[in-house]
Amino acid sequence: MSAPTSRAVTPDTAPPARAVLLARNGVAVTFTLNGLAVGSWFSRVPAVREALDLSAGRLGLLLLAMSVGALLAMPTSGLLAQRLGAARTVTLATVLVALGLTVAGLGATMTGSFAVVALGLVAFGYGSGACDVAMNVEGAAVERRLNRTIMPRFHAGWSLGSVAGAALGAGAARFDVAVGAHLVAVAVVVLAGTVLASRTFLPVAGDHTGDPADATPAARRRAQLAAWREPRTLLIGLFVLVAAFTEGAANDWLAVAFIDGRDLSEAAGAAVFGVFVVGMTAGRTAGTVALDRWGRVPVLSGTIGLAVLGAGLAVLAGSGPLAIVGVALWGLGASLGFPVGMSAAADEEAHAPVRVSVVAVIGYTAFLGGPPLLGLLGDQVGTLRALLVVPLLLLPTLLLVPVLRPPHTAEPHSAEPQTAEPHTAEPHTVEPTPAAHQN
């Protein structure tokens, strides 16, 4: 397969500034609504467990269905985004998200069937995983057009959306709103909002100057396989794997660890997790400024150091207040690894869909394998002590940080959006994706 021909961004091909800003807003809404869907589901898991009368083991199997669906989506969603464009992929994926939420919710309340709910969760997980890859590809494209770091803020939007979903779920549970009715309403809002938001995504170039053979399905499959042989892509995937584990360990176990290991109440444990989420959101909001000023390598090295210190304090500190400070530092330190890893995977636009999907496959295995592994370790040493795995994994990850440096470009970015004028120092190039069509 011959390489696609690079095409410089000129006044005739660069999207106007207004289109880039609209696309930025559309991507932010997409991230937020995806987070809302995920947060809404997890907030109603206790009600689903009660409706289906599940043991802890059976509930674990049910939740595994969603992870399996997401992992099935990752290897194929890059090819789908490359063929259809990010906007259409996000739309189709969100149809599956809405369908999955509806089936899971109604299956729990109307049929009481484990199999029906599991089927809905597979669809939900597949749609959410495919949407995750496509919206990260689009976010990276917007980031390149703006010529400044913005991806962490998109992920902050996802975090805020998941918190909003959890809050809505808590309110629905408080007022005895049926799971089916609640999740169907969320599905309608998420689908309608995402369809509207995706209409603002950047247009895909239609004048492909590369080899027409690159547009065939076989060529796209070869490109996907080739991405699995690229050392930089695989190392970025390993970095994202540890970043996802660092974040996921806190999401799954932090509240439980503080309840069990520090004798806190359930409400206090939830508040501790809230401190982590606030740290994550603050890091993703403010971290973009630091990334633009100093670049990926020094900023990520610093944030990993913060996460190591914070996780260590959270587990080992002798006083409660110092442990809470550790939790906040852990959140700040964990905030940038995943989104910046996705940006790094998408640095070269023509190869972004397949590379992001490869990195997502590697990274998301942390969400699948991390919780049960920490649980098994917690049975042996205690849940709180088990979290020491986080800093132990992060320390060697410092060696991977230089891999995330943008290829053939200098850091940090200029703060000026790239619109009608090419960059004077080094023209930005866009490699059109063969046979991609996008609304």
Coordinates of N, CA, C and O in Angstrom, one line a residue, residues 239-374:
F239 N 1.9 3.1 27.8 CA 1.8 4.3 28.6 C 0.3 4.5 29.0 O 0.0 4.8 30.2
V240 N -0.6 4.5 28.0 CA -2.0 4.7 28.3 C -2.6 3.6 29.2 O -3.5 3.9 30.0
L241 N -2.1 2.4 29.0 CA -2.5 1.3 29.9 C -2.2 1.6 31.4 O -3.1 1.5 32.2
V242 N -1.0 2.1 31.7 CA -0.7 2.4 33.1 C -1.6 3.7 33.5 O -2.0 3.7 34.6
A243 N -1.7 4.6 32.6 CA -2.5 5.8 32.9 C -4.0 5.4 33.2 O -4.6 5.9 34.2
A244 N -4.5 4.5 32.4 CA -5.9 4.1 32.7 C -6.0 3.3 34.0 O -7.0 3.4 34.7
F245 N -5.0 2.5 34.3 CA -5.0 1.7 35.5 C -4.9 2.7 36.7 O -5.6 2.5 37.7
T246 N -4.1 3.7 36.6 CA -4.0 4.7 37.7 C -5.3 5.4 38.0 O -5.7 5.6 39.1
E247 N -6.0 5.7 36.9 CA -7.3 6.4 37.1 C -8.4 5.4 37.5 O -9.2 5.7 38.4
G248 N -8.4 4.2 36.8 CA -9.4 3.2 37.1 C -9.3 2.6 38.5 O -10.3 2.3 39.1
A249 N -8.1 2.5 39.0 CA -7.9 2.0 40.4 C -8.6 2.9 41.4 O -9.3 2.4 42.4
A250 N -8.5 4.2 41.2 CA -9.2 5.1 42.1 C -10.7 5.1 41.9 O -11.5 5.1 42.9
N251 N -11.1 5.1 40.7 CA -12.6 5.0 40.4 C -13.2 3.8 41.0 O -14.3 3.9 41.6
D252 N -12.6 2.7 41.0 CA -13.2 1.4 41.4 C -13.0 1.2 42.9 O -13.9 0.6 43.6
W253 N -11.9 1.6 43.5 CA -11.5 1.1 44.8 C -11.2 2.1 45.9 O -11.1 1.8 47.0
L254 N -11.1 3.4 45.5 CA -10.7 4.4 46.4 C -11.7 4.6 47.6 O -11.3 4.5 48.8
A255 N -12.9 4.7 47.3 CA -13.9 4.9 48.4 C -13.9 3.6 49.3 O -13.9 3.7 50.5
V256 N -13.9 2.4 48.6 CA -14.0 1.2 49.4 C -12.7 1.1 50.3 O -12.8 0.7 51.5
A257 N -11.6 1.4 49.7 CA -10.3 1.3 50.4 C -10.3 2.2 51.7 O -9.8 1.8 52.7
F258 N -10.8 3.4 51.6 CA -10.8 4.3 52.7 C -11.9 3.9 53.7 O -11.7 4.1 54.9
I259 N -13.0 3.3 53.3 CA -14.0 2.8 54.2 C -13.4 1.6 55.0 O -13.5 1.6 56.2
D260 N -12.7 0.7 54.3 CA -12.2 -0.5 54.9 C -10.9 -0.2 55.7 O -10.7 -0.7 56.8
G261 N -10.0 0.6 55.1 CA -8.7 0.7 55.6 C -8.6 1.9 56.6 O -7.6 1.9 57.4
R262 N -9.5 2.8 56.6 CA -9.4 4.0 57.5 C -10.7 4.2 58.3 O -10.9 5.2 58.9
D263 N -11.5 3.2 58.3 CA -12.7 3.2 59.1 C -13.6 4.4 58.9 O -14.1 5.0 59.9
L264 N -13.8 4.8 57.6 CA -14.7 5.9 57.3 C -16.1 5.4 57.1 O -16.3 4.2 56.7
S265 N -17.0 6.3 57.2 CA -18.4 5.9 56.8 C -18.5 5.9 55.3 O -17.7 6.3 54.5
E266 N -19.7 5.3 54.8 CA -19.9 5.2 53.4 C -19.9 6.6 52.8 O -19.4 6.9 51.7
A267 N -20.6 7.6 53.4 CA -20.7 8.9 52.9 C -19.3 9.6 52.9 O -19.0 10.3 51.9
A268 N -18.5 9.4 53.9 CA -17.1 9.9 53.9 C -16.3 9.3 52.8 O -15.5 10.0 52.2
G269 N -16.4 8.0 52.6 CA -15.7 7.3 51.5 C -16.1 7.9 50.1 O -15.2 8.2 49.3
A270 N -17.4 8.2 49.9 CA -17.8 8.8 48.7 C -17.2 10.2 48.5 O -16.8 10.7 47.4
A271 N -17.1 11.0 49.7 CA -16.5 12.3 49.6 C -15.0 12.2 49.3 O -14.5 13.1 48.5
V272 N -14.3 11.2 49.7 CA -12.9 11.0 49.4 C -12.8 10.8 47.9 O -11.9 11.4 47.2
F273 N -13.6 10.0 47.3 CA -13.6 9.8 45.9 C -13.9 11.1 45.2 O -13.4 11.5 44.1
G274 N -14.8 12.0 45.7 CA -15.1 13.3 45.2 C -13.9 14.2 45.1 O -13.7 14.9 44.1
V275 N -13.0 14.1 46.1 CA -11.8 14.8 46.1 C -10.9 14.4 44.9 O -10.3 15.2 44.3
F276 N -10.9 13.1 44.7 CA -10.1 12.6 43.5 C -10.6 13.2 42.2 O -9.9 13.6 41.3
V277 N -12.0 13.1 42.0 CA -12.6 13.6 40.8 C -12.3 15.1 40.6 O -12.0 15.6 39.5
V278 N -12.4 15.9 41.7 CA -12.1 17.3 41.6 C -10.7 17.5 41.2 O -10.4 18.4 40.3
G279 N -9.7 16.8 41.7 CA -8.3 16.9 41.3 C -8.2 16.5 39.9 O -7.4 17.2 39.1
M280 N -8.8 15.5 39.4 CA -8.7 15.1 38.0 C -9.3 16.2 37.1 O -8.7 16.6 36.1
T281 N -10.4 16.8 37.4 CA -11.1 17.8 36.6 C -10.2 19.1 36.6 O -10.0 19.7 35.5
A282 N -9.7 19.4 37.7 CA -8.8 20.6 37.8 C -7.6 20.4 37.0 O -7.1 21.3 36.2
G283 N -7.0 19.2 37.0 CA -5.8 19.0 36.3 C -6.0 19.0 34.8 O -5.2 19.5 34.0
R284 N -7.2 18.5 34.4 CA -7.5 18.4 32.9 C -7.9 19.8 32.4 O -7.7 20.1 31.2
T285 N -8.4 20.7 33.3 CA -8.8 22.0 32.8 C -7.5 22.9 32.8 O -7.3 23.6 31.8
A286 N -6.7 22.9 33.8 CA -5.6 23.8 33.9 C -4.3 23.2 33.2 O -3.4 24.0 32.8
G287 N -4.3 21.9 33.0 CA -3.1 21.3 32.5 C -2.8 21.7 31.0 O -1.7 21.6 30.6
T288 N -3.8 22.1 30.3 CA -3.6 22.5 28.9 C -2.7 23.7 28.8 O -1.9 23.7 27.9
V289 N -2.8 24.6 29.7 CA -1.9 25.7 29.7 C -0.4 25.3 29.9 O 0.5 25.8 29.3
A290 N -0.2 24.4 30.9 CA 1.1 23.9 31.2 C 1.7 23.1 30.0 O 2.9 23.3 29.6
L291 N 0.8 22.3 29.3 CA 1.3 21.6 28.2 C 1.7 22.5 27.0 O 2.7 22.3 26.3
D292 N 1.0 23.6 26.8 CA 1.3 24.5 25.7 C 2.6 25.3 26.1 O 3.3 25.7 25.2
R293 N 2.8 25.5 27.3 CA 4.0 26.3 27.7 C 5.3 25.5 27.8 O 6.3 26.0 27.3
W294 N 5.2 24.3 28.3 CA 6.4 23.5 28.5 C 6.5 22.2 27.7 O 7.6 21.6 27.6
G295 N 5.4 21.8 27.1 CA 5.4 20.6 26.3 C 5.1 19.3 27.1 O 5.0 19.3 28.3
R296 N 4.9 18.3 26.3 CA 4.3 17.0 26.9 C 5.3 16.4 27.9 O 4.9 15.9 29.0
V297 N 6.6 16.3 27.5 CA 7.5 15.5 28.3 C 7.7 16.0 29.7 O 7.6 15.3 30.7
P298 N 8.1 17.3 29.9 CA 8.3 17.8 31.2 C 7.0 17.8 32.1 O 7.0 17.5 33.3
V299 N 5.9 18.1 31.4 CA 4.6 18.2 32.2 C 4.2 16.8 32.6 O 3.8 16.6 33.8
L300 N 4.2 15.8 31.7 CA 3.8 14.5 32.1 C 4.8 13.9 33.1 O 4.3 13.1 34.0
S301 N 6.1 14.2 33.0 CA 7.0 13.7 34.0 C 6.6 14.3 35.4 O 6.7 13.5 36.4
G302 N 6.3 15.5 35.4 CA 5.9 16.2 36.7 C 4.6 15.6 37.2 O 4.4 15.3 38.4
T303 N 3.6 15.4 36.3 CA 2.3 14.9 36.8 C 2.4 13.4 37.3 O 1.7 13.0 38.3
I304 N 3.2 12.6 36.6 CA 3.4 11.3 37.1 C 4.1 11.3 38.5 O 3.7 10.5 39.4
G305 N 5.0 12.2 38.7 CA 5.6 12.3 40.0 C 4.6 12.7 41.1 O 4.6 12.2 42.2
L306 N 3.6 13.6 40.7 CA 2.6 14.0 41.6 C 1.7 12.8 42.0 O 1.3 12.6 43.1
A307 N 1.4 12.0 40.9 CA 0.5 10.8 41.2 C 1.2 9.8 42.1 O 0.6 9.2 42.9
V308 N 2.5 9.6 41.9 CA 3.3 8.7 42.7 C 3.2 9.1 44.2 O 3.0 8.4 45.1
L309 N 3.5 10.4 44.4 CA 3.5 11.0 45.7 C 2.1 10.9 46.3 O 2.0 10.5 47.5
G310 N 1.1 11.3 45.5 CA -0.2 11.3 46.1 C -0.8 9.9 46.4 O -1.3 9.7 47.5
A311 N -0.6 8.9 45.5 CA -1.0 7.6 45.8 C -0.3 7.0 47.1 O -0.9 6.3 47.9
G312 N 1.0 7.3 47.1 CA 1.8 6.9 48.3 C 1.2 7.5 49.6 O 1.1 6.7 50.6
L313 N 0.9 8.8 49.6 CA 0.4 9.4 50.8 C -1.0 8.9 51.1 O -1.3 8.7 52.3
A314 N -1.8 8.7 50.1 CA -3.2 8.2 50.3 C -3.2 6.9 51.1 O -4.0 6.6 51.9
V315 N -2.2 6.0 50.8 CA -2.1 4.7 51.4 C -1.4 4.7 52.7 O -1.8 4.1 53.7
L316 N -0.2 5.4 52.7 CA 0.7 5.3 53.9 C 0.6 6.4 54.9 O 1.2 6.2 56.0
A317 N 0.0 7.5 54.6 CA -0.1 8.6 55.5 C -0.7 8.2 56.9 O -1.7 7.5 56.9
G318 N -0.1 8.7 57.9 CA -0.6 8.3 59.3 C -1.8 9.1 59.7 O -2.5 8.7 60.6
S319 N -2.0 10.3 59.1 CA -3.2 11.1 59.5 C -4.2 11.2 58.3 O -3.8 11.2 57.1
G320 N -5.4 11.3 58.7 CA -6.5 11.4 57.7 C -6.3 12.6 56.8 O -6.4 12.5 55.5
P321 N -6.1 13.8 57.3 CA -6.0 15.0 56.4 C -4.8 14.9 55.4 O -5.0 15.3 54.3
L322 N -3.7 14.3 55.8 CA -2.6 14.1 54.9 C -2.9 13.1 53.8 O -2.6 13.3 52.7
A323 N -3.7 12.1 54.2 CA -4.1 11.1 53.2 C -5.1 11.8 52.2 O -5.0 11.5 51.0
I324 N -5.9 12.7 52.6 CA -6.8 13.4 51.7 C -6.0 14.3 50.8 O -6.3 14.4 49.6
V325 N -5.0 14.9 51.3 CA -4.1 15.7 50.4 C -3.5 14.8 49.3 O -3.4 15.1 48.2
G326 N -3.1 13.6 49.8 CA -2.6 12.6 48.8 C -3.6 12.2 47.7 O -3.2 12.1 46.6
V327 N -4.8 12.1 48.1 CA -5.9 11.8 47.1 C -6.0 12.9 46.1 O -6.1 12.7 44.9
A328 N -6.0 14.1 46.6 CA -6.0 15.3 45.6 C -4.8 15.3 44.7 O -5.0 15.5 43.5
L329 N -3.6 15.0 45.2 CA -2.4 15.0 44.4 C -2.5 13.9 43.4 O -2.1 14.0 42.2
W330 N -3.1 12.7 43.8 CA -3.3 11.6 42.9 C -4.2 12.0 41.8 O -3.9 11.7 40.6
G331 N -5.3 12.7 42.1 CA -6.2 13.1 41.0 C -5.5 14.0 40.0 O -5.6 13.9 38.8
L332 N -4.8 15.0 40.6 CA -4.0 16.0 39.7 C -3.0 15.2 38.8 O -2.9 15.4 37.6
G333 N -2.3 14.3 39.5 CA -1.2 13.6 38.7 C -1.8 12.6 37.7 O -1.1 12.4 36.7
A334 N -2.9 12.1 37.9 CA -3.5 11.1 37.0 C -4.3 11.8 35.8 O -4.7 11.1 34.9
S335 N -4.4 13.1 35.9 CA -5.4 13.8 35.0 C -5.0 13.8 33.5 O -5.9 13.8 32.6
L336 N -3.7 13.9 33.2 CA -3.3 14.1 31.9 C -2.8 12.9 31.1 O -2.8 13.0 29.8
G337 N -2.5 11.8 31.7 CA -1.9 10.7 31.0 C -2.7 10.2 29.9 O -2.3 10.0 28.8
F338 N -4.0 9.8 30.2 CA -4.9 9.2 29.2 C -5.2 10.2 28.1 O -5.0 9.8 26.9
P339 N -5.6 11.4 28.3 CA -5.9 12.3 27.1 C -4.7 12.6 26.3 O -4.8 12.7 25.1
V340 N -3.5 12.9 26.9 CA -2.3 13.2 26.2 C -1.8 12.0 25.4 O -1.3 12.1 24.3
G341 N -2.0 10.8 26.0 CA -1.7 9.6 25.2 C -2.5 9.5 24.0 O -2.0 9.1 22.9
M342 N -3.8 9.8 24.1 CA -4.6 9.7 22.9 C -4.2 10.8 21.8 O -4.2 10.5 20.6
S343 N -3.9 12.0 22.3 CA -3.4 13.0 21.4 C -2.1 12.5 20.7 O -1.9 12.8 19.5
A344 N -1.2 11.9 21.4 CA 0.0 11.4 20.8 C -0.2 10.4 19.8 O 0.5 10.3 18.7
A345 N -1.2 9.5 20.0 CA -1.5 8.5 19.1 C -2.0 9.1 17.8 O -1.9 8.5 16.7
A346 N -2.6 10.2 17.9 CA -3.3 10.9 16.7 C -2.4 12.0 16.1 O -2.9 12.8 15.4
D347 N -1.1 12.0 16.4 CA -0.3 13.1 16.0 C -0.3 13.2 14.4 O -0.2 14.3 13.9
E348 N -0.2 12.1 13.7 CA -0.2 12.2 12.3 C -1.6 11.8 11.8 O -2.1 10.7 11.9
E349 N -2.3 12.8 11.2 CA -3.7 12.8 10.9 C -4.1 11.6 10.1 O -5.2 11.0 10.3
A350 N -3.4 11.3 9.0 CA -3.8 10.2 8.1 C -3.9 8.9 8.8 O -4.7 8.0 8.4
H351 N -3.1 8.7 9.8 CA -3.0 7.4 10.5 C -3.7 7.4 11.9 O -3.7 6.5 12.6
A352 N -4.3 8.6 12.2 CA -4.9 8.7 13.5 C -6.0 7.7 13.9 O -5.9 7.1 15.0
P353 N -6.9 7.4 13.0 CA -8.0 6.4 13.4 C -7.4 5.1 13.8 O -7.8 4.5 14.9
V354 N -6.6 4.5 13.0 CA -6.1 3.1 13.3 C -5.2 3.2 14.5 O -5.2 2.3 15.4
R355 N -4.3 4.2 14.7 CA -3.4 4.3 15.8 C -4.2 4.5 17.1 O -3.8 3.9 18.1
V356 N -5.2 5.4 17.1 CA -6.0 5.6 18.3 C -6.7 4.3 18.7 O -6.8 4.0 19.9
S357 N -7.2 3.5 17.7 CA -7.9 2.3 18.1 C -6.9 1.3 18.7 O -7.3 0.6 19.6
V358 N -5.7 1.2 18.2 CA -4.7 0.3 18.8 C -4.3 0.7 20.2 O -4.3 -0.1 21.1
V359 N -4.1 2.0 20.4 CA -3.8 2.5 21.8 C -5.0 2.3 22.7 O -4.8 1.9 23.9
A360 N -6.2 2.4 22.2 CA -7.4 2.2 23.0 C -7.5 0.8 23.4 O -7.9 0.5 24.6
V361 N -7.3 -0.1 22.5 CA -7.3 -1.6 22.8 C -6.4 -1.9 24.0 O -6.7 -2.6 24.9
I362 N -5.1 -1.4 23.8 CA -4.1 -1.7 24.9 C -4.5 -1.0 26.2 O -4.5 -1.7 27.2
G363 N -4.9 0.2 26.1 CA -5.2 1.0 27.3 C -6.4 0.5 28.1 O -6.5 0.4 29.3
Y364 N -7.5 0.1 27.3 CA -8.7 -0.3 28.0 C -8.6 -1.7 28.6 O -9.5 -2.1 29.4
T365 N -7.6 -2.5 28.3 CA -7.4 -3.7 29.1 C -7.3 -3.4 30.6 O -7.6 -4.3 31.4
A366 N -6.8 -2.2 30.9 CA -6.6 -1.9 32.3 C -8.0 -1.8 33.0 O -8.1 -2.2 34.2
F367 N -9.0 -1.3 32.3 CA -10.3 -1.2 32.9 C -11.0 -2.6 33.0 O -11.9 -2.8 33.8
L368 N -10.6 -3.6 32.1 CA -11.1 -4.9 32.2 C -10.4 -5.7 33.2 O -11.1 -6.4 34.0
G369 N -9.1 -5.7 33.3 CA -8.3 -6.6 34.2 C -8.0 -5.9 35.5 O -7.8 -6.6 36.5
G370 N -7.9 -4.6 35.6 CA -7.5 -3.9 36.8 C -8.4 -4.2 38.0 O -7.8 -4.6 39.1
P371 N -9.7 -4.0 37.9 CA -10.5 -4.2 39.1 C -10.4 -5.6 39.8 O -10.2 -5.7 41.0
P372 N -10.5 -6.7 39.0 CA -10.5 -8.0 39.6 C -9.1 -8.3 40.2 O -8.9 -8.9 41.2
L373 N -8.0 -7.8 39.5 CA -6.7 -8.1 40.0 C -6.4 -7.3 41.3 O -5.9 -7.9 42.3
L374 N -6.9 -6.1 41.4 CA -6.8 -5.4 42.7 C -7.6 -6.0 43.8 O -7.2 -6.0 45.0

